[in-house]
Amino acid sequence: MLSLTLCIPSPSPCNQQRVFFQKTYHLRQTRIVCRNSIQVQGHEFSSLSHNPLREFVMNKKVHGFGAVCHSGPLTPRNLQWVSTISTAVLMLVRGTSIHRSFLAPLFALQAPASIVSWIKGEYGIWTAFLALLVRLFFFIPGELELPFIALLLVILAPNQVMSRLRGTQEGIILTLIIAAYLAYQHFSRTGSLARAFDQGSIFATLAIICIVVVSCLLLI
């Protein structure tokens, strides 16, 4: 009985190295392909996320929403500026017979914070000092005395009083009371509504209306 023995030759070292290099090469190619595909997908995602058209539409929506929710001209700071300018007009203009002494505390209560800080600073003190010297040794018109008194009132007012009344509900109510009293004096002493809008008193009438409206808006 014959027995056959199959002899399989063992792989040579050269063949083993060739197989190893082939596997390494295929693995490297696979990594390169995967990396390129990830970069392409990332570029597509980034181009999608930074779409100029979409950013333009979103910015328009955001700006439109902000314009609807925040009314720029009716901010408290702008209302304070309107009240301060109207008070200054009433201090200087003629054509009204109101009690002008109430305009000094009205100015101190409604002036913007930037004006109050400037008056209480070094420049405001120097301005008051020079105005006092001019008032002592020279003649100044009577219309300029009330702005000088308002300047001194802001400088000499204690910080506790200013912080208690300025920008608070109590201060706004006090401002509204003063504005309503001045409006009552102005319209009652002019005699009629038509005379209040004459050429000689129209500026004073508009200033008083602005002060009353601003006080009501700040109270709301």
mmCIF file of C-alpha atoms in Angstrom:
data_model
loop_
_atom_site.group_PDB
_atom_site.id
_atom_site.type_symbol
_atom_site.label_atom_id
_atom_site.label_comp_id
_atom_site.label_asym_id
_atom_site.label_seq_id
_atom_site.Cartn_x
_atom_site.Cartn_y
_atom_site.Cartn_z
ATOM 1 C CA MET A 1 0.000 0.000 0.000
ATOM 2 C CA LEU A 2 1.439 3.265 -1.049
ATOM 3 C CA SER A 3 1.155 6.425 1.032
ATOM 4 C CA LEU A 4 1.459 9.809 -0.532
ATOM 5 C CA THR A 5 2.789 12.687 1.428
ATOM 6 C CA LEU A 6 2.075 16.202 0.213
ATOM 7 C CA CYS A 7 4.852 18.527 1.013
ATOM 8 C CA ILE A 8 3.843 22.214 1.084
ATOM 9 C CA PRO A 9 6.809 24.465 0.946
ATOM 10 C CA SER A 10 6.958 27.071 3.708
ATOM 11 C CA PRO A 11 6.737 30.675 2.568
ATOM 12 C CA SER A 12 9.992 32.325 2.056
ATOM 13 C CA PRO A 13 10.992 35.464 3.947
ATOM 14 C CA CYS A 14 10.763 37.505 0.766
ATOM 15 C CA ASN A 15 7.124 36.552 0.252
ATOM 16 C CA GLN A 16 6.297 37.447 3.848
ATOM 17 C CA GLN A 17 7.828 40.887 3.444
ATOM 18 C CA ARG A 18 5.949 41.408 0.181
ATOM 19 C CA VAL A 19 2.617 40.543 1.825
ATOM 20 C CA PHE A 20 3.394 42.830 4.771
ATOM 21 C CA PHE A 21 4.189 45.773 2.473
ATOM 22 C CA GLN A 22 1.011 45.201 0.459
ATOM 23 C CA LYS A 23 -1.154 45.222 3.595
ATOM 24 C CA THR A 24 0.589 48.353 4.840
ATOM 25 C CA TYR A 25 0.073 50.071 1.496
ATOM 26 C CA HIS A 26 -3.645 49.215 1.416
ATOM 27 C CA LEU A 27 -4.061 50.428 4.990
ATOM 28 C CA ARG A 28 -2.409 53.757 4.145
ATOM 29 C CA GLN A 29 -4.604 54.198 1.080
ATOM 30 C CA THR A 30 -7.685 53.512 3.155
ATOM 31 C CA ARG A 31 -6.676 56.156 5.707
ATOM 32 C CA ILE A 32 -6.019 58.729 2.987
ATOM 33 C CA VAL A 33 -9.411 58.093 1.374
ATOM 34 C CA CYS A 34 -11.186 58.376 4.719
ATOM 35 C CA ARG A 35 -9.342 61.602 5.566
ATOM 36 C CA ASN A 36 -10.190 63.159 2.214
ATOM 37 C CA SER A 37 -13.846 62.221 2.550
ATOM 38 C CA ILE A 38 -13.984 63.750 6.043
ATOM 39 C CA GLN A 39 -12.377 66.957 4.767
ATOM 40 C CA VAL A 40 -14.833 67.170 1.870
ATOM 41 C CA GLN A 41 -17.781 66.633 4.212
ATOM 42 C CA GLY A 42 -16.410 69.195 6.634
ATOM 43 C CA HIS A 43 -15.980 71.693 3.815
ATOM 44 C CA GLU A 44 -19.533 71.096 2.656
ATOM 45 C CA PHE A 45 -20.831 71.490 6.221
ATOM 46 C CA SER A 46 -18.806 74.619 6.766
ATOM 47 C CA SER A 47 -19.945 76.109 3.486
ATOM 48 C CA LEU A 48 -23.507 75.283 4.462
ATOM 49 C CA SER A 49 -23.140 76.801 7.935
ATOM 50 C CA HIS A 50 -21.489 79.956 6.546
ATOM 51 C CA ASN A 51 -23.936 80.492 3.755
ATOM 52 C CA PRO A 52 -23.904 84.260 3.016
ATOM 53 C CA LEU A 53 -27.514 84.271 1.874
ATOM 54 C CA ARG A 54 -28.702 82.575 5.029
ATOM 55 C CA GLU A 55 -26.625 84.912 7.220
ATOM 56 C CA PHE A 56 -28.092 87.904 5.372
ATOM 57 C CA VAL A 57 -31.643 86.670 5.932
ATOM 58 C CA MET A 58 -30.955 85.893 9.599
ATOM 59 C CA ASN A 59 -29.411 89.310 10.163
ATOM 60 C CA LYS A 60 -32.417 90.942 8.588
ATOM 61 C CA LYS A 61 -34.705 88.976 10.854
ATOM 62 C CA VAL A 62 -32.684 89.811 13.943
ATOM 63 C CA HIS A 63 -32.487 93.505 13.114
ATOM 64 C CA GLY A 64 -36.168 93.612 12.272
ATOM 65 C CA PHE A 65 -37.092 91.947 15.568
ATOM 66 C CA GLY A 66 -34.900 94.349 17.499
ATOM 67 C CA ALA A 67 -36.455 97.319 15.729
ATOM 68 C CA VAL A 68 -39.915 96.111 16.677
ATOM 69 C CA CYS A 69 -39.156 95.303 20.330
ATOM 70 C CA HIS A 70 -36.887 98.232 21.173
ATOM 71 C CA SER A 71 -38.118 101.634 20.189
ATOM 72 C CA GLY A 72 -34.976 103.719 19.875
ATOM 73 C CA PRO A 73 -36.352 107.313 20.029
ATOM 74 C CA LEU A 74 -38.330 106.646 23.256
ATOM 75 C CA THR A 75 -35.482 105.521 25.479
ATOM 76 C CA PRO A 76 -35.305 107.096 28.968
ATOM 77 C CA ARG A 77 -32.036 108.818 28.078
ATOM 78 C CA ASN A 78 -33.573 110.526 25.017
ATOM 79 C CA LEU A 79 -36.619 111.533 27.021
ATOM 80 C CA GLN A 80 -34.357 113.092 29.643
ATOM 81 C CA TRP A 81 -32.608 115.098 26.940
ATOM 82 C CA VAL A 82 -35.959 116.346 25.628
ATOM 83 C CA SER A 83 -37.013 117.390 29.133
ATOM 84 C CA THR A 84 -33.684 119.108 29.816
ATOM 85 C CA ILE A 85 -33.795 121.102 26.569
ATOM 86 C CA SER A 86 -37.403 122.085 27.232
ATOM 87 C CA THR A 87 -36.496 123.220 30.745
ATOM 88 C CA ALA A 88 -33.605 125.299 29.403
ATOM 89 C CA VAL A 89 -35.959 126.901 26.882
ATOM 90 C CA LEU A 90 -38.393 127.820 29.655
ATOM 91 C CA MET A 91 -35.534 129.355 31.654
ATOM 92 C CA LEU A 92 -34.523 131.661 28.818
ATOM 93 C CA VAL A 93 -37.632 132.313 26.747
ATOM 94 C CA ARG A 94 -40.278 134.911 27.387
ATOM 95 C CA GLY A 95 -43.998 134.687 26.815
ATOM 96 C CA THR A 96 -44.993 132.866 29.970
ATOM 97 C CA SER A 97 -45.734 133.870 33.546
ATOM 98 C CA ILE A 98 -45.037 130.607 35.318
ATOM 99 C CA HIS A 99 -43.155 130.350 38.594
ATOM 100 C CA ARG A 100 -39.681 129.800 37.132
ATOM 101 C CA SER A 101 -38.111 128.750 40.435
ATOM 102 C CA PHE A 102 -39.611 125.272 39.948
ATOM 103 C CA LEU A 103 -37.470 124.835 36.842
ATOM 104 C CA ALA A 104 -34.274 124.466 38.876
ATOM 105 C CA PRO A 105 -35.342 121.282 40.743
ATOM 106 C CA LEU A 106 -36.972 120.049 37.535
ATOM 107 C CA PHE A 107 -33.618 120.352 35.787
ATOM 108 C CA ALA A 108 -31.824 118.581 38.628
ATOM 109 C CA LEU A 109 -34.286 115.685 38.519
ATOM 110 C CA GLN A 110 -34.503 115.207 34.752
ATOM 111 C CA ALA A 111 -31.003 116.048 33.499
ATOM 112 C CA PRO A 112 -29.144 113.080 31.949
ATOM 113 C CA ALA A 113 -26.446 111.409 34.001
ATOM 114 C CA SER A 114 -23.708 112.698 31.682
ATOM 115 C CA ILE A 115 -24.704 116.324 32.331
ATOM 116 C CA VAL A 116 -24.965 115.778 36.087
ATOM 117 C CA SER A 117 -21.534 114.133 36.230
ATOM 118 C CA TRP A 118 -20.051 116.982 34.175
ATOM 119 C CA ILE A 119 -21.591 119.619 36.457
ATOM 120 C CA LYS A 120 -20.402 117.839 39.598
ATOM 121 C CA GLY A 121 -16.926 117.439 38.109
ATOM 122 C CA GLU A 122 -14.072 119.895 37.915
ATOM 123 C CA TYR A 123 -15.331 121.723 34.826
ATOM 124 C CA GLY A 124 -18.745 122.306 36.358
ATOM 125 C CA ILE A 125 -17.252 123.675 39.572
ATOM 126 C CA TRP A 126 -14.998 126.038 37.621
ATOM 127 C CA THR A 127 -17.986 127.186 35.561
ATOM 128 C CA ALA A 128 -19.998 127.936 38.693
ATOM 129 C CA PHE A 129 -17.029 129.758 40.248
ATOM 130 C CA LEU A 130 -16.514 131.995 37.209
ATOM 131 C CA ALA A 131 -20.252 132.657 36.939
ATOM 132 C CA LEU A 132 -20.317 133.671 40.597
ATOM 133 C CA LEU A 133 -17.449 136.123 40.059
ATOM 134 C CA VAL A 134 -19.207 137.639 37.080
ATOM 135 C CA ARG A 135 -22.424 137.890 39.079
ATOM 136 C CA LEU A 136 -20.653 139.692 41.943
ATOM 137 C CA PHE A 137 -18.770 142.306 39.928
ATOM 138 C CA PHE A 138 -20.747 142.698 36.714
ATOM 139 C CA PHE A 139 -24.347 142.939 35.656
ATOM 140 C CA ILE A 140 -25.920 139.884 34.055
ATOM 141 C CA PRO A 141 -29.461 139.646 32.675
ATOM 142 C CA GLY A 142 -32.114 138.171 34.890
ATOM 143 C CA GLU A 143 -32.719 135.275 32.481
ATOM 144 C CA LEU A 144 -29.200 133.945 33.202
ATOM 145 C CA GLU A 145 -29.634 133.855 36.977
ATOM 146 C CA LEU A 146 -31.930 130.844 36.930
ATOM 147 C CA PRO A 147 -29.477 128.614 34.970
ATOM 148 C CA PHE A 148 -26.801 129.647 37.464
ATOM 149 C CA ILE A 149 -29.069 128.652 40.377
ATOM 150 C CA ALA A 150 -29.810 125.310 38.713
ATOM 151 C CA LEU A 151 -26.063 124.766 38.285
ATOM 152 C CA LEU A 152 -25.423 125.459 41.969
ATOM 153 C CA LEU A 153 -28.335 123.231 42.975
ATOM 154 C CA VAL A 154 -26.883 120.251 41.117
ATOM 155 C CA ILE A 155 -23.389 120.872 42.536
ATOM 156 C CA LEU A 156 -24.497 121.324 46.142
ATOM 157 C CA ALA A 157 -27.170 118.622 46.223
ATOM 158 C CA PRO A 158 -26.093 115.680 48.437
ATOM 159 C CA ASN A 159 -25.508 112.369 46.741
ATOM 160 C CA GLN A 160 -28.089 110.714 48.987
ATOM 161 C CA VAL A 161 -30.803 113.069 47.731
ATOM 162 C CA MET A 162 -29.789 112.729 44.082
ATOM 163 C CA SER A 163 -29.626 108.943 44.214
ATOM 164 C CA ARG A 164 -32.951 108.810 46.075
ATOM 165 C CA LEU A 165 -34.901 110.969 43.636
ATOM 166 C CA ARG A 166 -33.167 110.684 40.275
ATOM 167 C CA GLY A 167 -34.331 107.751 38.176
ATOM 168 C CA THR A 168 -36.746 106.464 40.807
ATOM 169 C CA GLN A 169 -40.525 106.280 40.949
ATOM 170 C CA GLU A 170 -40.688 108.972 43.612
ATOM 171 C CA GLY A 171 -38.587 111.356 41.542
ATOM 172 C CA ILE A 172 -40.673 110.786 38.418
ATOM 173 C CA ILE A 173 -43.906 111.422 40.367
ATOM 174 C CA LEU A 174 -42.415 114.625 41.792
ATOM 175 C CA THR A 175 -41.382 115.701 38.301
ATOM 176 C CA LEU A 176 -44.875 115.035 36.979
ATOM 177 C CA ILE A 177 -46.401 117.115 39.793
ATOM 178 C CA ILE A 178 -44.079 120.049 38.998
ATOM 179 C CA ALA A 179 -44.766 119.758 35.258
ATOM 180 C CA ALA A 180 -48.544 119.637 35.806
ATOM 181 C CA TYR A 181 -48.385 122.673 38.096
ATOM 182 C CA LEU A 182 -46.356 124.656 35.548
ATOM 183 C CA ALA A 183 -48.750 123.666 32.776
ATOM 184 C CA TYR A 184 -51.719 124.789 34.891
ATOM 185 C CA GLN A 185 -50.053 128.125 35.585
ATOM 186 C CA HIS A 186 -49.144 128.700 31.957
ATOM 187 C CA PHE A 187 -52.497 127.885 30.381
ATOM 188 C CA SER A 188 -54.549 129.562 33.116
ATOM 189 C CA ARG A 189 -52.589 132.823 32.914
ATOM 190 C CA THR A 190 -52.544 133.038 29.131
ATOM 191 C CA GLY A 191 -56.338 133.289 29.173
ATOM 192 C CA SER A 192 -57.171 130.913 26.337
ATOM 193 C CA LEU A 193 -55.730 128.063 24.344
ATOM 194 C CA ALA A 194 -55.452 130.204 21.225
ATOM 195 C CA ARG A 195 -53.375 132.825 23.009
ATOM 196 C CA ALA A 196 -51.082 130.111 24.348
ATOM 197 C CA PHE A 197 -50.058 129.373 20.749
ATOM 198 C CA ASP A 198 -49.479 132.974 19.745
ATOM 199 C CA GLN A 199 -46.166 134.054 18.304
ATOM 200 C CA GLY A 200 -44.929 135.381 21.626
ATOM 201 C CA SER A 201 -45.685 132.303 23.741
ATOM 202 C CA ILE A 202 -45.621 129.356 21.359
ATOM 203 C CA PHE A 203 -42.099 128.275 22.353
ATOM 204 C CA ALA A 204 -42.976 128.292 26.042
ATOM 205 C CA THR A 205 -46.188 126.359 25.328
ATOM 206 C CA LEU A 206 -44.383 123.690 23.323
ATOM 207 C CA ALA A 207 -41.695 123.376 26.009
ATOM 208 C CA ILE A 208 -44.281 122.885 28.758
ATOM 209 C CA ILE A 209 -46.147 120.291 26.676
ATOM 210 C CA CYS A 210 -42.884 118.413 26.093
ATOM 211 C CA ILE A 211 -42.093 118.387 29.816
ATOM 212 C CA VAL A 212 -45.554 117.049 30.715
ATOM 213 C CA VAL A 213 -45.493 114.370 27.984
ATOM 214 C CA VAL A 214 -41.974 113.248 28.925
ATOM 215 C CA SER A 215 -42.944 112.984 32.603
ATOM 216 C CA CYS A 216 -45.955 110.843 31.707
ATOM 217 C CA LEU A 217 -43.877 108.579 29.443
ATOM 218 C CA LEU A 218 -41.240 108.087 32.116
ATOM 219 C CA LEU A 219 -43.922 107.164 34.622
ATOM 220 C CA ILE A 220 -45.387 104.463 32.382
#
